[in-house]
Amino acid sequence: MKLYGIPNCTTVKKARAWLAERQLDVVFHDFKKQGVDPDWLAGVAAQTGWQALLNTRGTTWRKLSDAEKAAAGNAAGALALMQAQSSVIKRPVLEVEGRYHLGFDEAQYQSLFKHL
């Protein structure tokens, strides 16, 4: 099980705290320190859809120029932007048994870990 994100992101902090409270062993991948592997990114986008993976609500997105936003209007452009600026990736990304789950929602996590 692996959690991908940025450590100072509020949503990532909530997910990490939720997982830690339940003593779940999760490896954390810090986009800022460890980067974003392009093959991993393409795999997540293939499973979740690139539109869902692209965070258009955050500060980084709002700071982009109209041209940069327009360039992210298709899969190739969005993946290139996410590769260049990891802050526009929806966070956190939780990988459990080869499946990717975007964002943190307590009900979703409870469903994923209902065996606890």
PDB file as gemmi writes it, atoms N, CA and C in Angstrom:
CRYST1    1.000    1.000    1.000  90.00  90.00  90.00 P 1                      
ATOM      1  N   MET A   1       0.849  -1.176   0.000  1.00  0.00           N  
ATOM      2  CA  MET A   1       0.000   0.000   0.000  1.00  0.00           C  
ATOM      3  C   MET A   1       0.889   1.232   0.000  1.00  0.00           C  
ATOM      4  N   LYS A   2       0.517   2.190  -0.843  1.00  0.00           N  
ATOM      5  CA  LYS A   2       1.351   3.374  -0.974  1.00  0.00           C  
ATOM      6  C   LYS A   2       0.451   4.611  -1.106  1.00  0.00           C  
ATOM      7  N   LEU A   3       0.886   5.698  -0.484  1.00  0.00           N  
ATOM      8  CA  LEU A   3       0.174   6.966  -0.553  1.00  0.00           C  
ATOM      9  C   LEU A   3       1.091   7.979  -1.225  1.00  0.00           C  
ATOM     10  N   TYR A   4       0.577   8.627  -2.251  1.00  0.00           N  
ATOM     11  CA  TYR A   4       1.341   9.612  -3.018  1.00  0.00           C  
ATOM     12  C   TYR A   4       0.777  10.996  -2.754  1.00  0.00           C  
ATOM     13  N   GLY A   5       1.671  11.968  -2.615  1.00  0.00           N  
ATOM     14  CA  GLY A   5       1.201  13.328  -2.428  1.00  0.00           C  
ATOM     15  C   GLY A   5       2.296  14.268  -2.002  1.00  0.00           C  
ATOM     16  N   ILE A   6       1.875  15.353  -1.388  1.00  0.00           N  
ATOM     17  CA  ILE A   6       2.763  16.406  -0.909  1.00  0.00           C  
ATOM     18  C   ILE A   6       2.510  16.529   0.596  1.00  0.00           C  
ATOM     19  N   PRO A   7       3.559  16.430   1.419  1.00  0.00           N  
ATOM     20  CA  PRO A   7       3.349  16.347   2.869  1.00  0.00           C  
ATOM     21  C   PRO A   7       2.625  17.529   3.502  1.00  0.00           C  
ATOM     22  N   ASN A   8       2.757  18.727   2.955  1.00  0.00           N  
ATOM     23  CA  ASN A   8       2.106  19.884   3.597  1.00  0.00           C  
ATOM     24  C   ASN A   8       0.687  20.125   3.080  1.00  0.00           C  
ATOM     25  N   CYS A   9       0.198  19.269   2.202  1.00  0.00           N  
ATOM     26  CA  CYS A   9      -1.172  19.368   1.687  1.00  0.00           C  
ATOM     27  C   CYS A   9      -2.139  18.937   2.791  1.00  0.00           C  
ATOM     28  N   THR A  10      -3.147  19.740   3.070  1.00  0.00           N  
ATOM     29  CA  THR A  10      -4.111  19.464   4.138  1.00  0.00           C  
ATOM     30  C   THR A  10      -4.805  18.125   3.932  1.00  0.00           C  
ATOM     31  N   THR A  11      -5.215  17.833   2.712  1.00  0.00           N  
ATOM     32  CA  THR A  11      -5.925  16.588   2.437  1.00  0.00           C  
ATOM     33  C   THR A  11      -5.010  15.383   2.623  1.00  0.00           C  
ATOM     34  N   VAL A  12      -3.768  15.515   2.228  1.00  0.00           N  
ATOM     35  CA  VAL A  12      -2.788  14.441   2.424  1.00  0.00           C  
ATOM     36  C   VAL A  12      -2.577  14.213   3.924  1.00  0.00           C  
ATOM     37  N   LYS A  13      -2.492  15.308   4.680  1.00  0.00           N  
ATOM     38  CA  LYS A  13      -2.326  15.191   6.135  1.00  0.00           C  
ATOM     39  C   LYS A  13      -3.506  14.429   6.752  1.00  0.00           C  
ATOM     40  N   LYS A  14      -4.719  14.724   6.301  1.00  0.00           N  
ATOM     41  CA  LYS A  14      -5.903  14.041   6.819  1.00  0.00           C  
ATOM     42  C   LYS A  14      -5.843  12.547   6.504  1.00  0.00           C  
ATOM     43  N   ALA A  15      -5.480  12.215   5.279  1.00  0.00           N  
ATOM     44  CA  ALA A  15      -5.391  10.805   4.875  1.00  0.00           C  
ATOM     45  C   ALA A  15      -4.320  10.082   5.678  1.00  0.00           C  
ATOM     46  N   ARG A  16      -3.170  10.709   5.829  1.00  0.00           N  
ATOM     47  CA  ARG A  16      -2.078  10.077   6.593  1.00  0.00           C  
ATOM     48  C   ARG A  16      -2.478   9.864   8.050  1.00  0.00           C  
ATOM     49  N   ALA A  17      -3.162  10.842   8.630  1.00  0.00           N  
ATOM     50  CA  ALA A  17      -3.603  10.720  10.023  1.00  0.00           C  
ATOM     51  C   ALA A  17      -4.626   9.592  10.155  1.00  0.00           C  
ATOM     52  N   TRP A  18      -5.563   9.508   9.214  1.00  0.00           N  
ATOM     53  CA  TRP A  18      -6.584   8.466   9.244  1.00  0.00           C  
ATOM     54  C   TRP A  18      -5.932   7.089   9.176  1.00  0.00           C  
ATOM     55  N   LEU A  19      -5.001   6.933   8.262  1.00  0.00           N  
ATOM     56  CA  LEU A  19      -4.301   5.648   8.099  1.00  0.00           C  
ATOM     57  C   LEU A  19      -3.457   5.315   9.328  1.00  0.00           C  
ATOM     58  N   ALA A  20      -2.786   6.324   9.887  1.00  0.00           N  
ATOM     59  CA  ALA A  20      -1.929   6.108  11.061  1.00  0.00           C  
ATOM     60  C   ALA A  20      -2.765   5.711  12.279  1.00  0.00           C  
ATOM     61  N   GLU A  21      -3.940   6.336  12.444  1.00  0.00           N  
ATOM     62  CA  GLU A  21      -4.827   6.012  13.570  1.00  0.00           C  
ATOM     63  C   GLU A  21      -5.231   4.539  13.559  1.00  0.00           C  
ATOM     64  N   ARG A  22      -5.297   3.978  12.357  1.00  0.00           N  
ATOM     65  CA  ARG A  22      -5.691   2.581  12.206  1.00  0.00           C  
ATOM     66  C   ARG A  22      -4.480   1.658  12.072  1.00  0.00           C  
ATOM     67  N   GLN A  23      -3.307   2.228  12.314  1.00  0.00           N  
ATOM     68  CA  GLN A  23      -2.035   1.507  12.290  1.00  0.00           C  
ATOM     69  C   GLN A  23      -1.834   0.725  10.996  1.00  0.00           C  
ATOM     70  N   LEU A  24      -2.218   1.352   9.882  1.00  0.00           N  
ATOM     71  CA  LEU A  24      -2.017   0.742   8.575  1.00  0.00           C  
ATOM     72  C   LEU A  24      -0.622   1.086   8.075  1.00  0.00           C  
ATOM     73  N   ASP A  25       0.064   0.105   7.589  1.00  0.00           N  
ATOM     74  CA  ASP A  25       1.428   0.289   7.109  1.00  0.00           C  
ATOM     75  C   ASP A  25       1.387   0.824   5.683  1.00  0.00           C  
ATOM     76  N   VAL A  26       1.676   2.099   5.544  1.00  0.00           N  
ATOM     77  CA  VAL A  26       1.598   2.772   4.249  1.00  0.00           C  
ATOM     78  C   VAL A  26       2.937   3.439   3.957  1.00  0.00           C  
ATOM     79  N   VAL A  27       3.458   3.198   2.767  1.00  0.00           N  
ATOM     80  CA  VAL A  27       4.666   3.881   2.318  1.00  0.00           C  
ATOM     81  C   VAL A  27       4.220   5.213   1.718  1.00  0.00           C  
ATOM     82  N   PHE A  28       4.902   6.288   2.082  1.00  0.00           N  
ATOM     83  CA  PHE A  28       4.544   7.608   1.547  1.00  0.00           C  
ATOM     84  C   PHE A  28       5.536   8.018   0.470  1.00  0.00           C  
ATOM     85  N   HIS A  29       4.988   8.428  -0.675  1.00  0.00           N  
ATOM     86  CA  HIS A  29       5.808   8.927  -1.780  1.00  0.00           C  
ATOM     87  C   HIS A  29       5.573  10.430  -1.889  1.00  0.00           C  
ATOM     88  N   ASP A  30       6.612  11.202  -1.628  1.00  0.00           N  
ATOM     89  CA  ASP A  30       6.561  12.666  -1.657  1.00  0.00           C  
ATOM     90  C   ASP A  30       6.886  13.155  -3.069  1.00  0.00           C  
ATOM     91  N   PHE A  31       5.877  13.694  -3.748  1.00  0.00           N  
ATOM     92  CA  PHE A  31       6.081  14.194  -5.109  1.00  0.00           C  
ATOM     93  C   PHE A  31       7.197  15.230  -5.180  1.00  0.00           C  
ATOM     94  N   LYS A  32       7.293  16.078  -4.171  1.00  0.00           N  
ATOM     95  CA  LYS A  32       8.280  17.163  -4.199  1.00  0.00           C  
ATOM     96  C   LYS A  32       9.709  16.632  -4.069  1.00  0.00           C  
ATOM     97  N   LYS A  33       9.908  15.616  -3.240  1.00  0.00           N  
ATOM     98  CA  LYS A  33      11.256  15.082  -3.018  1.00  0.00           C  
ATOM     99  C   LYS A  33      11.609  13.947  -3.964  1.00  0.00           C  
ATOM    100  N   GLN A  34      10.603  13.121  -4.294  1.00  0.00           N  
ATOM    101  CA  GLN A  34      10.880  11.919  -5.075  1.00  0.00           C  
ATOM    102  C   GLN A  34      10.426  12.022  -6.527  1.00  0.00           C  
ATOM    103  N   GLY A  35       9.736  13.090  -6.859  1.00  0.00           N  
ATOM    104  CA  GLY A  35       9.310  13.290  -8.239  1.00  0.00           C  
ATOM    105  C   GLY A  35       8.098  12.452  -8.622  1.00  0.00           C  
ATOM    106  N   VAL A  36       7.747  12.550  -9.891  1.00  0.00           N  
ATOM    107  CA  VAL A  36       6.595  11.836 -10.439  1.00  0.00           C  
ATOM    108  C   VAL A  36       7.077  11.030 -11.637  1.00  0.00           C  
ATOM    109  N   ASP A  37       7.004   9.724 -11.519  1.00  0.00           N  
ATOM    110  CA  ASP A  37       7.419   8.850 -12.617  1.00  0.00           C  
ATOM    111  C   ASP A  37       6.384   8.937 -13.744  1.00  0.00           C  
ATOM    112  N   PRO A  38       6.819   9.225 -14.974  1.00  0.00           N  
ATOM    113  CA  PRO A  38       5.859   9.382 -16.076  1.00  0.00           C  
ATOM    114  C   PRO A  38       5.052   8.112 -16.366  1.00  0.00           C  
ATOM    115  N   ASP A  39       5.671   6.943 -16.222  1.00  0.00           N  
ATOM    116  CA  ASP A  39       4.943   5.690 -16.461  1.00  0.00           C  
ATOM    117  C   ASP A  39       3.889   5.462 -15.376  1.00  0.00           C  
ATOM    118  N   TRP A  40       4.242   5.773 -14.127  1.00  0.00           N  
ATOM    119  CA  TRP A  40       3.289   5.660 -13.035  1.00  0.00           C  
ATOM    120  C   TRP A  40       2.110   6.595 -13.287  1.00  0.00           C  
ATOM    121  N   LEU A  41       2.417   7.837 -13.656  1.00  0.00           N  
ATOM    122  CA  LEU A  41       1.384   8.844 -13.899  1.00  0.00           C  
ATOM    123  C   LEU A  41       0.440   8.394 -15.008  1.00  0.00           C  
ATOM    124  N   ALA A  42       1.003   7.865 -16.090  1.00  0.00           N  
ATOM    125  CA  ALA A  42       0.180   7.374 -17.203  1.00  0.00           C  
ATOM    126  C   ALA A  42      -0.699   6.212 -16.758  1.00  0.00           C  
ATOM    127  N   GLY A  43      -0.167   5.343 -15.907  1.00  0.00           N  
ATOM    128  CA  GLY A  43      -0.943   4.213 -15.400  1.00  0.00           C  
ATOM    129  C   GLY A  43      -2.104   4.648 -14.522  1.00  0.00           C  
ATOM    130  N   VAL A  44      -1.846   5.622 -13.659  1.00  0.00           N  
ATOM    131  CA  VAL A  44      -2.916   6.136 -12.800  1.00  0.00           C  
ATOM    132  C   VAL A  44      -3.983   6.800 -13.666  1.00  0.00           C  
ATOM    133  N   ALA A  45      -3.551   7.605 -14.626  1.00  0.00           N  
ATOM    134  CA  ALA A  45      -4.498   8.304 -15.504  1.00  0.00           C  
ATOM    135  C   ALA A  45      -5.325   7.308 -16.318  1.00  0.00           C  
ATOM    136  N   ALA A  46      -4.700   6.208 -16.743  1.00  0.00           N  
ATOM    137  CA  ALA A  46      -5.421   5.194 -17.510  1.00  0.00           C  
ATOM    138  C   ALA A  46      -6.520   4.553 -16.660  1.00  0.00           C  
ATOM    139  N   GLN A  47      -6.252   4.408 -15.380  1.00  0.00           N  
ATOM    140  CA  GLN A  47      -7.221   3.769 -14.488  1.00  0.00           C  
ATOM    141  C   GLN A  47      -8.297   4.733 -13.992  1.00  0.00           C  
ATOM    142  N   THR A  48      -7.901   5.957 -13.651  1.00  0.00           N  
ATOM    143  CA  THR A  48      -8.843   6.900 -13.034  1.00  0.00           C  
ATOM    144  C   THR A  48      -9.433   7.900 -14.024  1.00  0.00           C  
ATOM    145  N   GLY A  49      -8.772   8.062 -15.161  1.00  0.00           N  
ATOM    146  CA  GLY A  49      -9.138   9.116 -16.105  1.00  0.00           C  
ATOM    147  C   GLY A  49      -8.285  10.343 -15.829  1.00  0.00           C  
ATOM    148  N   TRP A  50      -7.707  10.932 -16.873  1.00  0.00           N  
ATOM    149  CA  TRP A  50      -6.814  12.072 -16.656  1.00  0.00           C  
ATOM    150  C   TRP A  50      -7.564  13.275 -16.112  1.00  0.00           C  
ATOM    151  N   GLN A  51      -8.850  13.415 -16.466  1.00  0.00           N  
ATOM    152  CA  GLN A  51      -9.628  14.552 -15.980  1.00  0.00           C  
ATOM    153  C   GLN A  51      -9.782  14.504 -14.464  1.00  0.00           C  
ATOM    154  N   ALA A  52      -9.995  13.312 -13.910  1.00  0.00           N  
ATOM    155  CA  ALA A  52     -10.147  13.169 -12.460  1.00  0.00           C  
ATOM    156  C   ALA A  52      -8.810  13.400 -11.751  1.00  0.00           C  
ATOM    157  N   LEU A  53      -7.727  13.040 -12.411  1.00  0.00           N  
ATOM    158  CA  LEU A  53      -6.399  13.160 -11.818  1.00  0.00           C  
ATOM    159  C   LEU A  53      -5.885  14.603 -11.810  1.00  0.00           C  
ATOM    160  N   LEU A  54      -6.388  15.419 -12.725  1.00  0.00           N  
ATOM    161  CA  LEU A  54      -5.958  16.812 -12.836  1.00  0.00           C  
ATOM    162  C   LEU A  54      -6.726  17.673 -11.834  1.00  0.00           C  
ATOM    163  N   ASN A  55      -6.007  18.257 -10.888  1.00  0.00           N  
ATOM    164  CA  ASN A  55      -6.620  19.084  -9.847  1.00  0.00           C  
ATOM    165  C   ASN A  55      -6.782  20.515 -10.357  1.00  0.00           C  
ATOM    166  N   THR A  56      -8.003  20.856 -10.730  1.00  0.00           N  
ATOM    167  CA  THR A  56      -8.272  22.202 -11.249  1.00  0.00           C  
ATOM    168  C   THR A  56      -8.858  23.120 -10.178  1.00  0.00           C  
ATOM    169  N   ARG A  57      -8.817  22.670  -8.917  1.00  0.00           N  
ATOM    170  CA  ARG A  57      -9.368  23.490  -7.829  1.00  0.00           C  
ATOM    171  C   ARG A  57      -8.288  24.167  -6.990  1.00  0.00           C  
ATOM    172  N   GLY A  58      -7.064  23.750  -7.157  1.00  0.00           N  
ATOM    173  CA  GLY A  58      -6.006  24.239  -6.285  1.00  0.00           C  
ATOM    174  C   GLY A  58      -5.382  25.548  -6.708  1.00  0.00           C  
ATOM    175  N   THR A  59      -4.549  26.058  -5.840  1.00  0.00           N  
ATOM    176  CA  THR A  59      -3.845  27.320  -6.061  1.00  0.00           C  
ATOM    177  C   THR A  59      -2.944  27.253  -7.282  1.00  0.00           C  
ATOM    178  N   THR A  60      -2.248  26.147  -7.445  1.00  0.00           N  
ATOM    179  CA  THR A  60      -1.319  26.023  -8.581  1.00  0.00           C  
ATOM    180  C   THR A  60      -2.071  26.167  -9.898  1.00  0.00           C  
ATOM    181  N   TRP A  61      -3.207  25.520 -10.019  1.00  0.00           N  
ATOM    182  CA  TRP A  61      -4.015  25.613 -11.250  1.00  0.00           C  
ATOM    183  C   TRP A  61      -4.449  27.062 -11.483  1.00  0.00           C  
ATOM    184  N   ARG A  62      -4.910  27.717 -10.441  1.00  0.00           N  
ATOM    185  CA  ARG A  62      -5.400  29.102 -10.583  1.00  0.00           C  
ATOM    186  C   ARG A  62      -4.287  30.054 -11.010  1.00  0.00           C  
ATOM    187  N   LYS A  63      -3.051  29.721 -10.662  1.00  0.00           N  
ATOM    188  CA  LYS A  63      -1.926  30.584 -11.022  1.00  0.00           C  
ATOM    189  C   LYS A  63      -1.432  30.365 -12.453  1.00  0.00           C  
ATOM    190  N   LEU A  64      -1.898  29.310 -13.099  1.00  0.00           N  
ATOM    191  CA  LEU A  64      -1.457  29.027 -14.471  1.00  0.00           C  
ATOM    192  C   LEU A  64      -2.032  30.057 -15.443  1.00  0.00           C  
ATOM    193  N   SER A  65      -1.312  30.260 -16.517  1.00  0.00           N  
ATOM    194  CA  SER A  65      -1.826  31.158 -17.562  1.00  0.00           C  
ATOM    195  C   SER A  65      -2.945  30.446 -18.318  1.00  0.00           C  
ATOM    196  N   ASP A  66      -3.740  31.230 -19.038  1.00  0.00           N  
ATOM    197  CA  ASP A  66      -4.814  30.634 -19.834  1.00  0.00           C  
ATOM    198  C   ASP A  66      -4.243  29.665 -20.872  1.00  0.00           C  
ATOM    199  N   ALA A  67      -3.092  29.987 -21.410  1.00  0.00           N  
ATOM    200  CA  ALA A  67      -2.452  29.114 -22.407  1.00  0.00           C  
ATOM    201  C   ALA A  67      -2.041  27.782 -21.780  1.00  0.00           C  
ATOM    202  N   GLU A  68      -1.514  27.834 -20.553  1.00  0.00           N  
ATOM    203  CA  GLU A  68      -1.121  26.595 -19.865  1.00  0.00           C  
ATOM    204  C   GLU A  68      -2.350  25.743 -19.551  1.00  0.00           C  
ATOM    205  N   LYS A  69      -3.423  26.393 -19.129  1.00  0.00           N  
ATOM    206  CA  LYS A  69      -4.649  25.661 -18.837  1.00  0.00           C  
ATOM    207  C   LYS A  69      -5.205  25.026 -20.110  1.00  0.00           C  
ATOM    208  N   ALA A  70      -5.188  25.782 -21.201  1.00  0.00           N  
ATOM    209  CA  ALA A  70      -5.692  25.265 -22.475  1.00  0.00           C  
ATOM    210  C   ALA A  70      -4.863  24.077 -22.953  1.00  0.00           C  
ATOM    211  N   ALA A  71      -3.553  24.132 -22.733  1.00  0.00           N  
ATOM    212  CA  ALA A  71      -2.675  23.050 -23.158  1.00  0.00           C  
ATOM    213  C   ALA A  71      -2.966  21.757 -22.390  1.00  0.00           C  
ATOM    214  N   ALA A  72      -3.578  21.880 -21.216  1.00  0.00           N  
ATOM    215  CA  ALA A  72      -3.926  20.711 -20.402  1.00  0.00           C  
ATOM    216  C   ALA A  72      -5.332  20.205 -20.732  1.00  0.00           C  
ATOM    217  N   GLY A  73      -5.852  20.589 -21.878  1.00  0.00           N  
ATOM    218  CA  GLY A  73      -7.206  20.215 -22.276  1.00  0.00           C  
ATOM    219  C   GLY A  73      -7.336  18.846 -22.904  1.00  0.00           C  
ATOM    220  N   ASN A  74      -6.238  18.113 -23.003  1.00  0.00           N  
ATOM    221  CA  ASN A  74      -6.298  16.737 -23.505  1.00  0.00           C  
ATOM    222  C   ASN A  74      -5.355  15.888 -22.660  1.00  0.00           C  
ATOM    223  N   ALA A  75      -5.405  14.597 -22.849  1.00  0.00           N  
ATOM    224  CA  ALA A  75      -4.623  13.683 -22.006  1.00  0.00           C  
ATOM    225  C   ALA A  75      -3.132  13.978 -22.063  1.00  0.00           C  
ATOM    226  N   ALA A  76      -2.581  14.139 -23.253  1.00  0.00           N  
ATOM    227  CA  ALA A  76      -1.137  14.369 -23.384  1.00  0.00           C  
ATOM    228  C   ALA A  76      -0.720  15.672 -22.710  1.00  0.00           C  
ATOM    229  N   GLY A  77      -1.482  16.730 -22.928  1.00  0.00           N  
ATOM    230  CA  GLY A  77      -1.164  18.021 -22.332  1.00  0.00           C  
ATOM    231  C   GLY A  77      -1.312  18.006 -20.813  1.00  0.00           C  
ATOM    232  N   ALA A  78      -2.369  17.343 -20.333  1.00  0.00           N  
ATOM    233  CA  ALA A  78      -2.593  17.265 -18.890  1.00  0.00           C  
ATOM    234  C   ALA A  78      -1.483  16.465 -18.214  1.00  0.00           C  
ATOM    235  N   LEU A  79      -1.089  15.344 -18.808  1.00  0.00           N  
ATOM    236  CA  LEU A  79      -0.017  14.523 -18.235  1.00  0.00           C  
ATOM    237  C   LEU A  79       1.304  15.280 -18.232  1.00  0.00           C  
ATOM    238  N   ALA A  80       1.567  16.037 -19.291  1.00  0.00           N  
ATOM    239  CA  ALA A  80       2.800  16.837 -19.349  1.00  0.00           C  
ATOM    240  C   ALA A  80       2.798  17.891 -18.241  1.00  0.00           C  
ATOM    241  N   LEU A  81       1.661  18.535 -18.028  1.00  0.00           N  
ATOM    242  CA  LEU A  81       1.556  19.538 -16.970  1.00  0.00           C  
ATOM    243  C   LEU A  81       1.742  18.897 -15.590  1.00  0.00           C  
ATOM    244  N   MET A  82       1.094  17.751 -15.361  1.00  0.00           N  
ATOM    245  CA  MET A  82       1.227  17.073 -14.073  1.00  0.00           C  
ATOM    246  C   MET A  82       2.663  16.614 -13.830  1.00  0.00           C  
ATOM    247  N   GLN A  83       3.332  16.222 -14.894  1.00  0.00           N  
ATOM    248  CA  GLN A  83       4.734  15.811 -14.777  1.00  0.00           C  
ATOM    249  C   GLN A  83       5.602  17.013 -14.393  1.00  0.00           C  
ATOM    250  N   ALA A  84       5.328  18.154 -15.008  1.00  0.00           N  
ATOM    251  CA  ALA A  84       6.126  19.362 -14.757  1.00  0.00           C  
ATOM    252  C   ALA A  84       5.781  20.017 -13.421  1.00  0.00           C  
ATOM    253  N   GLN A  85       4.512  19.964 -13.027  1.00  0.00           N  
ATOM    254  CA  GLN A  85       4.058  20.618 -11.797  1.00  0.00           C  
ATOM    255  C   GLN A  85       3.196  19.652 -10.997  1.00  0.00           C  
ATOM    256  N   SER A  86       3.833  18.902 -10.125  1.00  0.00           N  
ATOM    257  CA  SER A  86       3.133  17.850  -9.385  1.00  0.00           C  
ATOM    258  C   SER A  86       2.008  18.390  -8.505  1.00  0.00           C  
ATOM    259  N   SER A  87       2.000  19.666  -8.231  1.00  0.00           N  
ATOM    260  CA  SER A  87       0.939  20.251  -7.396  1.00  0.00           C  
ATOM    261  C   SER A  87      -0.418  20.241  -8.079  1.00  0.00           C  
ATOM    262  N   VAL A  88      -0.465  19.983  -9.383  1.00  0.00           N  
ATOM    263  CA  VAL A  88      -1.762  19.915 -10.061  1.00  0.00           C  
ATOM    264  C   VAL A  88      -2.288  18.479 -10.137  1.00  0.00           C  
ATOM    265  N   ILE A  89      -1.634  17.554  -9.467  1.00  0.00           N  
ATOM    266  CA  ILE A  89      -2.148  16.188  -9.368  1.00  0.00           C  
ATOM    267  C   ILE A  89      -3.104  16.129  -8.182  1.00  0.00           C  
ATOM    268  N   LYS A  90      -4.275  15.565  -8.390  1.00  0.00           N  
ATOM    269  CA  LYS A  90      -5.260  15.394  -7.309  1.00  0.00           C  
ATOM    270  C   LYS A  90      -4.613  14.571  -6.202  1.00  0.00           C  
ATOM    271  N   ARG A  91      -4.725  15.069  -4.982  1.00  0.00           N  
ATOM    272  CA  ARG A  91      -4.050  14.422  -3.866  1.00  0.00           C  
ATOM    273  C   ARG A  91      -5.038  14.082  -2.754  1.00  0.00           C  
ATOM    274  N   PRO A  92      -4.653  13.070  -1.985  1.00  0.00           N  
ATOM    275  CA  PRO A  92      -3.601  12.096  -2.240  1.00  0.00           C  
ATOM    276  C   PRO A  92      -4.054  11.041  -3.246  1.00  0.00           C  
ATOM    277  N   VAL A  93      -3.088  10.272  -3.714  1.00  0.00           N  
ATOM    278  CA  VAL A  93      -3.376   9.097  -4.531  1.00  0.00           C  
ATOM    279  C   VAL A  93      -3.010   7.898  -3.660  1.00  0.00           C  
ATOM    280  N   LEU A  94      -3.994   7.079  -3.362  1.00  0.00           N  
ATOM    281  CA  LEU A  94      -3.774   5.892  -2.538  1.00  0.00           C  
ATOM    282  C   LEU A  94      -3.789   4.673  -3.444  1.00  0.00           C  
ATOM    283  N   GLU A  95      -2.717   3.897  -3.376  1.00  0.00           N  
ATOM    284  CA  GLU A  95      -2.632   2.661  -4.147  1.00  0.00           C  
ATOM    285  C   GLU A  95      -2.839   1.478  -3.204  1.00  0.00           C  
ATOM    286  N   VAL A  96      -3.887   0.725  -3.467  1.00  0.00           N  
ATOM    287  CA  VAL A  96      -4.202  -0.466  -2.675  1.00  0.00           C  
ATOM    288  C   VAL A  96      -4.460  -1.611  -3.640  1.00  0.00           C  
ATOM    289  N   GLU A  97      -3.626  -2.651  -3.540  1.00  0.00           N  
ATOM    290  CA  GLU A  97      -3.777  -3.852  -4.363  1.00  0.00           C  
ATOM    291  C   GLU A  97      -3.911  -3.526  -5.846  1.00  0.00           C  
ATOM    292  N   GLY A  98      -3.053  -2.627  -6.319  1.00  0.00           N  
ATOM    293  CA  GLY A  98      -3.024  -2.292  -7.740  1.00  0.00           C  
ATOM    294  C   GLY A  98      -4.107  -1.345  -8.214  1.00  0.00           C  
ATOM    295  N   ARG A  99      -4.954  -0.874  -7.317  1.00  0.00           N  
ATOM    296  CA  ARG A  99      -6.005   0.081  -7.671  1.00  0.00           C  
ATOM    297  C   ARG A  99      -5.670   1.434  -7.075  1.00  0.00           C  
ATOM    298  N   TYR A 100      -5.999   2.491  -7.810  1.00  0.00           N  
ATOM    299  CA  TYR A 100      -5.715   3.851  -7.365  1.00  0.00           C  
ATOM    300  C   TYR A 100      -6.996   4.551  -6.945  1.00  0.00           C  
ATOM    301  N   HIS A 101      -6.908   5.268  -5.834  1.00  0.00           N  
ATOM    302  CA  HIS A 101      -8.044   6.005  -5.279  1.00  0.00           C  
ATOM    303  C   HIS A 101      -7.597   7.455  -5.081  1.00  0.00           C  
ATOM    304  N   LEU A 102      -8.365   8.393  -5.632  1.00  0.00           N  
ATOM    305  CA  LEU A 102      -7.986   9.806  -5.622  1.00  0.00           C  
ATOM    306  C   LEU A 102      -8.674  10.563  -4.497  1.00  0.00           C  
ATOM    307  N   GLY A 103      -7.903  11.458  -3.872  1.00  0.00           N  
ATOM    308  CA  GLY A 103      -8.453  12.310  -2.826  1.00  0.00           C  
ATOM    309  C   GLY A 103      -8.640  11.539  -1.527  1.00  0.00           C  
ATOM    310  N   PHE A 104      -9.131  12.239  -0.523  1.00  0.00           N  
ATOM    311  CA  PHE A 104      -9.430  11.594   0.751  1.00  0.00           C  
ATOM    312  C   PHE A 104     -10.876  11.834   1.103  1.00  0.00           C  
ATOM    313  N   ASP A 105     -11.601  10.750   1.288  1.00  0.00           N  
ATOM    314  CA  ASP A 105     -12.971  10.782   1.759  1.00  0.00           C  
ATOM    315  C   ASP A 105     -13.070   9.684   2.804  1.00  0.00           C  
ATOM    316  N   GLU A 106     -13.413  10.047   4.021  1.00  0.00           N  
ATOM    317  CA  GLU A 106     -13.401   9.072   5.113  1.00  0.00           C  
ATOM    318  C   GLU A 106     -14.286   7.866   4.806  1.00  0.00           C  
ATOM    319  N   ALA A 107     -15.456   8.099   4.216  1.00  0.00           N  
ATOM    320  CA  ALA A 107     -16.360   6.989   3.898  1.00  0.00           C  
ATOM    321  C   ALA A 107     -15.713   6.040   2.881  1.00  0.00           C  
ATOM    322  N   GLN A 108     -15.027   6.617   1.897  1.00  0.00           N  
ATOM    323  CA  GLN A 108     -14.345   5.787   0.900  1.00  0.00           C  
ATOM    324  C   GLN A 108     -13.247   4.954   1.561  1.00  0.00           C  
ATOM    325  N   TYR A 109     -12.468   5.570   2.432  1.00  0.00           N  
ATOM    326  CA  TYR A 109     -11.400   4.852   3.109  1.00  0.00           C  
ATOM    327  C   TYR A 109     -11.975   3.762   4.026  1.00  0.00           C  
ATOM    328  N   GLN A 110     -13.074   4.069   4.709  1.00  0.00           N  
ATOM    329  CA  GLN A 110     -13.707   3.067   5.578  1.00  0.00           C  
ATOM    330  C   GLN A 110     -14.171   1.872   4.740  1.00  0.00           C  
ATOM    331  N   SER A 111     -14.677   2.139   3.564  1.00  0.00           N  
ATOM    332  CA  SER A 111     -15.117   1.061   2.676  1.00  0.00           C  
ATOM    333  C   SER A 111     -13.920   0.227   2.210  1.00  0.00           C  
ATOM    334  N   LEU A 112     -12.824   0.902   1.869  1.00  0.00           N  
ATOM    335  CA  LEU A 112     -11.635   0.198   1.412  1.00  0.00           C  
ATOM    336  C   LEU A 112     -11.045  -0.707   2.504  1.00  0.00           C  
ATOM    337  N   PHE A 113     -11.145  -0.238   3.740  1.00  0.00           N  
ATOM    338  CA  PHE A 113     -10.537  -0.947   4.863  1.00  0.00           C  
ATOM    339  C   PHE A 113     -11.587  -1.470   5.834  1.00  0.00           C  
ATOM    340  N   LYS A 114     -12.713  -1.927   5.302  1.00  0.00           N  
ATOM    341  CA  LYS A 114     -13.824  -2.370   6.155  1.00  0.00           C  
ATOM    342  C   LYS A 114     -13.479  -3.582   7.010  1.00  0.00           C  
ATOM    343  N   HIS A 115     -12.400  -4.248   6.671  1.00  0.00           N  
ATOM    344  CA  HIS A 115     -11.986  -5.412   7.445  1.00  0.00           C  
ATOM    345  C   HIS A 115     -11.377  -5.028   8.804  1.00  0.00           C  
ATOM    346  N   LEU A 116     -11.188  -3.725   9.036  1.00  0.00           N  
ATOM    347  CA  LEU A 116     -10.587  -3.286  10.302  1.00  0.00           C  
ATOM    348  C   LEU A 116     -11.603  -3.121  11.401  1.00  0.00           C  
TER     349      LEU A 116                                                      
END                                                                             
